[in-house]
Amino acid sequence: MKTRVYVPRDSSALSMGAEKVAVAIAQEAKQRGLDVEIIRNGSRGLYWLEAMVEVATDKGRVAYGPVKVKDVASLFEADFLNGKSHALSLGLTEEIDWLKKQQRLTFARVGVTDPVSLDDYIAYDGYKGLKNALALSGADIVKTVTDSGLRGRGGAAFPTGIKWKTVLGCESDQKYIVCNADEGDSGTFSDRMIMENDPFVLIEGMTIAGIAVGATKGYIYLRSEYPHALKTLNEAIAKAENAGYLGEKICGTVHTFNLEVRRAAGAYVCGEETSLLESLEGKRGMVRFKPPLPAIEGLFGKPTVVNNVISLATVPIILDKGAQYYADYGMGRSRGTLPIQLAGNLKHGGLVELAFGITLRELLYEYGGGSATGRPIRAVQVGGPLGSFLPESQFDTPLDYEAFTNIWAVLGHGGIVAFDDTVDMAKMARYAFEFCAIESCGKCTPCRIGSTRGAEVIDKIIAGTDTAKNIKLVRDLSDTMLNASLCALGGMTPYPVLSAMNHFPEDFNSRDFEDKKTKATA
């Protein structure tokens, strides 16, 4: 009987040498005359341990990591195929503390299955949600999603069920489901992980959405920098079509849903839903005026559901287990779980899926392991480049949409980027303006001009020129951008700028920062 060895095909794992490790294991097994089946699974999300190799044993899968090509021979010598001890041993995968403490609902299969094996997907509860949905009316499906409390995981946190109900109620000869997979926030990778490591769950979620609202066509608007996801999605879509889970007469019913992947334009602003729709129609990605809302007049002027990858990928478990099952996780109006991405200056970067309510401090230290440099964590940016910078005094804030709103912050896409005490917050504020200037679609003046002027004024503050006057000017400019920009790019750029100024005034009011940093690192 062949011994199953799992080596991730996730692009982050590949960047850490997973492909070479898989080849080395195959070659070593052949030389030793051992019968080994190498399965290319997804990453478990413990990225500091990649490439993480797992071996199927009678007791369960045993993990080793981080494995390099040079370690392969010694793993065989240690009889790792039978789960024996080695310097890189991590024990039973499911007992790894970092994984064991999580609540994986959306990511239940990620790292467990072969991403493009439909048999694997079905064996691990795949397509149960679709089966249940096919027995319900569109209104009942929408009610189930609404009752679950699922909110948009792309950042806006708008109730998913309400958006679907709007599209369901529209009379039209054509409706669309559009998946916003243009994941561009700094420190975020959960969308990519789903698409590379469990593509069928996204396909199933979009199919359920189509059946719910009466849409027969879906598009995945995929970030252009995700070639591995593109290949995996197209392979999974073809398999779903061949098996009758996509196309006409889905699973022998009257329902039709076709799906295709479109590569994004490479612009951050196309993550905004109306810019995305413009781009998908073949136009320059620029923000549309609202109303009308995309749910009423969206793609090609037709009613359109636009949801993030994680939102759609969460739908199958809700239709499988029920609305209450999902709603039982979380706190307040933030129901269910959130895939949290830990990045920046942390020892343990990776993906953690937990119910809403865990605090930033727990995430940074219990999961992130503290800073990679060993220095104090001074600031954390949550929610991508438009998110606020939070000081240590706010690390006990629970991950909850309303709790973050109360401290003038956003959860966004669940990305957390940590900085130690050597960070210059004036320079971080300048970067926020610069980023906005580069990525602005140019349609509205506050965003297009305000971001450029903002970077110029921050330069003067950094140079120590008329500091008090220029700090006031930045605040006035930020107020204009907040209240007059057409979309969140210009409207939220002041979040990182003002939070940096409010929480770290010493980096703006006196420019002896380089001297302070030199002393701190001495």
PDB file of C-alpha atoms in Angstrom, residues 361-502:
ATOM      1  CA  ARG A 361      -3.481  41.339  21.534  1.00  0.00           C
ATOM      2  CA  GLU A 362      -4.365  37.639  21.498  1.00  0.00           C
ATOM      3  CA  LEU A 363      -3.817  37.501  17.757  1.00  0.00           C
ATOM      4  CA  LEU A 364      -0.507  39.341  17.871  1.00  0.00           C
ATOM      5  CA  TYR A 365       1.025  37.352  20.701  1.00  0.00           C
ATOM      6  CA  GLU A 366      -0.765  33.992  21.021  1.00  0.00           C
ATOM      7  CA  TYR A 367      -0.899  33.396  17.271  1.00  0.00           C
ATOM      8  CA  GLY A 368       1.592  35.865  15.799  1.00  0.00           C
ATOM      9  CA  GLY A 369       4.201  35.088  18.445  1.00  0.00           C
ATOM     10  CA  GLY A 370       5.120  38.734  18.954  1.00  0.00           C
ATOM     11  CA  SER A 371       7.431  40.701  16.709  1.00  0.00           C
ATOM     12  CA  ALA A 372       9.967  38.890  14.539  1.00  0.00           C
ATOM     13  CA  THR A 373      12.642  41.322  15.728  1.00  0.00           C
ATOM     14  CA  GLY A 374      11.888  40.713  19.404  1.00  0.00           C
ATOM     15  CA  ARG A 375      11.170  44.407  19.880  1.00  0.00           C
ATOM     16  CA  PRO A 376       7.872  45.821  21.222  1.00  0.00           C
ATOM     17  CA  ILE A 377       5.019  46.032  18.738  1.00  0.00           C
ATOM     18  CA  ARG A 378       4.312  49.735  18.454  1.00  0.00           C
ATOM     19  CA  ALA A 379       1.563  49.914  15.869  1.00  0.00           C
ATOM     20  CA  VAL A 380      -0.780  47.649  13.929  1.00  0.00           C
ATOM     21  CA  GLN A 381      -2.597  48.490  10.724  1.00  0.00           C
ATOM     22  CA  VAL A 382      -5.829  46.562  10.347  1.00  0.00           C
ATOM     23  CA  GLY A 383      -7.884  46.505   7.161  1.00  0.00           C
ATOM     24  CA  GLY A 384      -5.298  47.145   4.464  1.00  0.00           C
ATOM     25  CA  PRO A 385      -3.685  50.405   3.281  1.00  0.00           C
ATOM     26  CA  LEU A 386      -6.866  52.356   4.056  1.00  0.00           C
ATOM     27  CA  GLY A 387      -7.099  51.039   7.610  1.00  0.00           C
ATOM     28  CA  SER A 388      -6.256  52.939  10.778  1.00  0.00           C
ATOM     29  CA  PHE A 389      -3.019  52.478  12.695  1.00  0.00           C
ATOM     30  CA  LEU A 390      -3.767  51.225  16.194  1.00  0.00           C
ATOM     31  CA  PRO A 391      -1.446  51.815  19.172  1.00  0.00           C
ATOM     32  CA  GLU A 392      -0.724  49.334  21.956  1.00  0.00           C
ATOM     33  CA  SER A 393      -3.432  50.953  24.114  1.00  0.00           C
ATOM     34  CA  GLN A 394      -6.055  49.610  21.654  1.00  0.00           C
ATOM     35  CA  PHE A 395      -4.716  46.064  21.308  1.00  0.00           C
ATOM     36  CA  ASP A 396      -7.445  44.757  23.627  1.00  0.00           C
ATOM     37  CA  THR A 397     -10.156  45.744  21.146  1.00  0.00           C
ATOM     38  CA  PRO A 398     -12.138  42.667  20.078  1.00  0.00           C
ATOM     39  CA  LEU A 399     -12.421  41.904  16.389  1.00  0.00           C
ATOM     40  CA  ASP A 400     -15.962  43.125  15.847  1.00  0.00           C
ATOM     41  CA  TYR A 401     -17.206  45.525  13.187  1.00  0.00           C
ATOM     42  CA  GLU A 402     -18.962  47.823  15.642  1.00  0.00           C
ATOM     43  CA  ALA A 403     -16.128  47.738  18.192  1.00  0.00           C
ATOM     44  CA  PHE A 404     -13.708  48.883  15.503  1.00  0.00           C
ATOM     45  CA  THR A 405     -16.098  51.596  14.331  1.00  0.00           C
ATOM     46  CA  ASN A 406     -16.185  52.916  17.898  1.00  0.00           C
ATOM     47  CA  ILE A 407     -12.411  53.513  17.844  1.00  0.00           C
ATOM     48  CA  TRP A 408     -12.501  54.987  14.318  1.00  0.00           C
ATOM     49  CA  ALA A 409     -10.993  51.908  12.699  1.00  0.00           C
ATOM     50  CA  VAL A 410     -12.051  49.230  10.229  1.00  0.00           C
ATOM     51  CA  LEU A 411     -11.689  45.455  10.074  1.00  0.00           C
ATOM     52  CA  GLY A 412     -11.698  45.499   6.305  1.00  0.00           C
ATOM     53  CA  HIS A 413     -10.633  42.224   4.755  1.00  0.00           C
ATOM     54  CA  GLY A 414      -9.127  40.959   8.009  1.00  0.00           C
ATOM     55  CA  GLY A 415      -5.510  41.791   7.228  1.00  0.00           C
ATOM     56  CA  ILE A 416      -3.270  42.672  10.179  1.00  0.00           C
ATOM     57  CA  VAL A 417       0.167  44.197   9.596  1.00  0.00           C
ATOM     58  CA  ALA A 418       2.397  44.723  12.635  1.00  0.00           C
ATOM     59  CA  PHE A 419       5.227  47.228  13.145  1.00  0.00           C
ATOM     60  CA  ASP A 420       7.796  47.321  15.947  1.00  0.00           C
ATOM     61  CA  ASP A 421       9.016  50.428  17.777  1.00  0.00           C
ATOM     62  CA  THR A 422      11.438  51.451  15.023  1.00  0.00           C
ATOM     63  CA  VAL A 423       8.626  52.463  12.667  1.00  0.00           C
ATOM     64  CA  ASP A 424       8.360  56.147  11.689  1.00  0.00           C
ATOM     65  CA  MET A 425       4.641  56.903  11.661  1.00  0.00           C
ATOM     66  CA  ALA A 426       5.065  60.175   9.762  1.00  0.00           C
ATOM     67  CA  LYS A 427       6.529  58.190   6.890  1.00  0.00           C
ATOM     68  CA  MET A 428       3.672  55.688   7.138  1.00  0.00           C
ATOM     69  CA  ALA A 429       1.182  58.557   6.882  1.00  0.00           C
ATOM     70  CA  ARG A 430       3.015  59.858   3.839  1.00  0.00           C
ATOM     71  CA  TYR A 431       2.836  56.411   2.253  1.00  0.00           C
ATOM     72  CA  ALA A 432      -0.945  56.395   2.662  1.00  0.00           C
ATOM     73  CA  PHE A 433      -1.223  59.595   0.631  1.00  0.00           C
ATOM     74  CA  GLU A 434       1.281  58.350  -1.932  1.00  0.00           C
ATOM     75  CA  PHE A 435      -0.578  55.058  -2.342  1.00  0.00           C
ATOM     76  CA  CYS A 436      -3.838  56.899  -2.926  1.00  0.00           C
ATOM     77  CA  ALA A 437      -2.215  59.206  -5.492  1.00  0.00           C
ATOM     78  CA  ILE A 438      -0.831  56.241  -7.438  1.00  0.00           C
ATOM     79  CA  GLU A 439      -4.034  54.193  -7.335  1.00  0.00           C
ATOM     80  CA  SER A 440      -6.642  56.947  -7.787  1.00  0.00           C
ATOM     81  CA  CYS A 441      -8.876  56.499 -10.834  1.00  0.00           C
ATOM     82  CA  GLY A 442      -8.831  60.291 -11.180  1.00  0.00           C
ATOM     83  CA  LYS A 443     -12.571  60.797 -11.358  1.00  0.00           C
ATOM     84  CA  CYS A 444     -12.977  62.968  -8.266  1.00  0.00           C
ATOM     85  CA  THR A 445     -10.823  65.933  -7.264  1.00  0.00           C
ATOM     86  CA  PRO A 446     -10.545  65.232  -3.505  1.00  0.00           C
ATOM     87  CA  CYS A 447      -8.917  61.878  -4.176  1.00  0.00           C
ATOM     88  CA  ARG A 448      -6.892  62.786  -7.274  1.00  0.00           C
ATOM     89  CA  ILE A 449      -5.515  66.122  -6.070  1.00  0.00           C
ATOM     90  CA  GLY A 450      -5.914  65.742  -2.315  1.00  0.00           C
ATOM     91  CA  SER A 451      -3.678  62.687  -2.124  1.00  0.00           C
ATOM     92  CA  THR A 452      -0.889  64.381  -4.075  1.00  0.00           C
ATOM     93  CA  ARG A 453      -1.052  67.562  -2.004  1.00  0.00           C
ATOM     94  CA  GLY A 454      -1.188  65.428   1.153  1.00  0.00           C
ATOM     95  CA  ALA A 455       2.085  63.692   0.348  1.00  0.00           C
ATOM     96  CA  GLU A 456       3.695  67.085  -0.347  1.00  0.00           C
ATOM     97  CA  VAL A 457       2.550  68.523   2.975  1.00  0.00           C
ATOM     98  CA  ILE A 458       3.739  65.448   4.906  1.00  0.00           C
ATOM     99  CA  ASP A 459       7.129  65.918   3.240  1.00  0.00           C
ATOM    100  CA  LYS A 460       7.257  69.399   4.731  1.00  0.00           C
ATOM    101  CA  ILE A 461       6.357  68.027   8.169  1.00  0.00           C
ATOM    102  CA  ILE A 462       9.097  65.407   7.891  1.00  0.00           C
ATOM    103  CA  ALA A 463      11.535  68.159   6.905  1.00  0.00           C
ATOM    104  CA  GLY A 464      10.475  70.148   9.995  1.00  0.00           C
ATOM    105  CA  THR A 465       9.042  73.049   7.972  1.00  0.00           C
ATOM    106  CA  ASP A 466       6.215  75.019   9.641  1.00  0.00           C
ATOM    107  CA  THR A 467       5.191  71.844  11.479  1.00  0.00           C
ATOM    108  CA  ALA A 468       2.146  73.140  13.360  1.00  0.00           C
ATOM    109  CA  LYS A 469       0.777  74.919  10.297  1.00  0.00           C
ATOM    110  CA  ASN A 470       1.242  71.896   8.057  1.00  0.00           C
ATOM    111  CA  ILE A 471      -0.255  69.461  10.561  1.00  0.00           C
ATOM    112  CA  LYS A 472      -3.407  71.629  10.571  1.00  0.00           C
ATOM    113  CA  LEU A 473      -3.353  71.677   6.773  1.00  0.00           C
ATOM    114  CA  VAL A 474      -3.213  67.857   6.657  1.00  0.00           C
ATOM    115  CA  ARG A 475      -6.202  67.673   9.004  1.00  0.00           C
ATOM    116  CA  ASP A 476      -8.202  70.110   6.862  1.00  0.00           C
ATOM    117  CA  LEU A 477      -7.286  68.240   3.703  1.00  0.00           C
ATOM    118  CA  SER A 478      -8.236  64.925   5.305  1.00  0.00           C
ATOM    119  CA  ASP A 479     -11.640  66.319   6.259  1.00  0.00           C
ATOM    120  CA  THR A 480     -12.278  67.247   2.624  1.00  0.00           C
ATOM    121  CA  MET A 481     -11.229  63.817   1.381  1.00  0.00           C
ATOM    122  CA  LEU A 482     -13.359  62.061   3.994  1.00  0.00           C
ATOM    123  CA  ASN A 483     -16.520  63.911   3.103  1.00  0.00           C
ATOM    124  CA  ALA A 484     -16.209  64.641  -0.612  1.00  0.00           C
ATOM    125  CA  SER A 485     -14.569  61.622  -2.267  1.00  0.00           C
ATOM    126  CA  LEU A 486     -16.689  59.407  -4.508  1.00  0.00           C
ATOM    127  CA  CYS A 487     -15.450  56.099  -3.122  1.00  0.00           C
ATOM    128  CA  ALA A 488     -13.559  54.564  -0.220  1.00  0.00           C
ATOM    129  CA  LEU A 489     -10.116  55.037  -1.776  1.00  0.00           C
ATOM    130  CA  GLY A 490     -10.153  58.797  -1.267  1.00  0.00           C
ATOM    131  CA  GLY A 491     -12.697  58.661   1.522  1.00  0.00           C
ATOM    132  CA  MET A 492     -10.668  56.324   3.711  1.00  0.00           C
ATOM    133  CA  THR A 493      -7.102  57.422   3.001  1.00  0.00           C
ATOM    134  CA  PRO A 494      -7.424  59.852   5.959  1.00  0.00           C
ATOM    135  CA  TYR A 495      -7.916  56.853   8.283  1.00  0.00           C
ATOM    136  CA  PRO A 496      -4.227  55.827   8.328  1.00  0.00           C
ATOM    137  CA  VAL A 497      -3.093  59.450   8.108  1.00  0.00           C
ATOM    138  CA  LEU A 498      -5.155  60.844  10.983  1.00  0.00           C
ATOM    139  CA  SER A 499      -4.782  57.769  13.193  1.00  0.00           C
ATOM    140  CA  ALA A 500      -1.001  58.042  12.843  1.00  0.00           C
ATOM    141  CA  MET A 501      -1.147  61.725  13.777  1.00  0.00           C
ATOM    142  CA  ASN A 502      -3.565  61.167  16.668  1.00  0.00           C
TER     143      ASN A 502
END
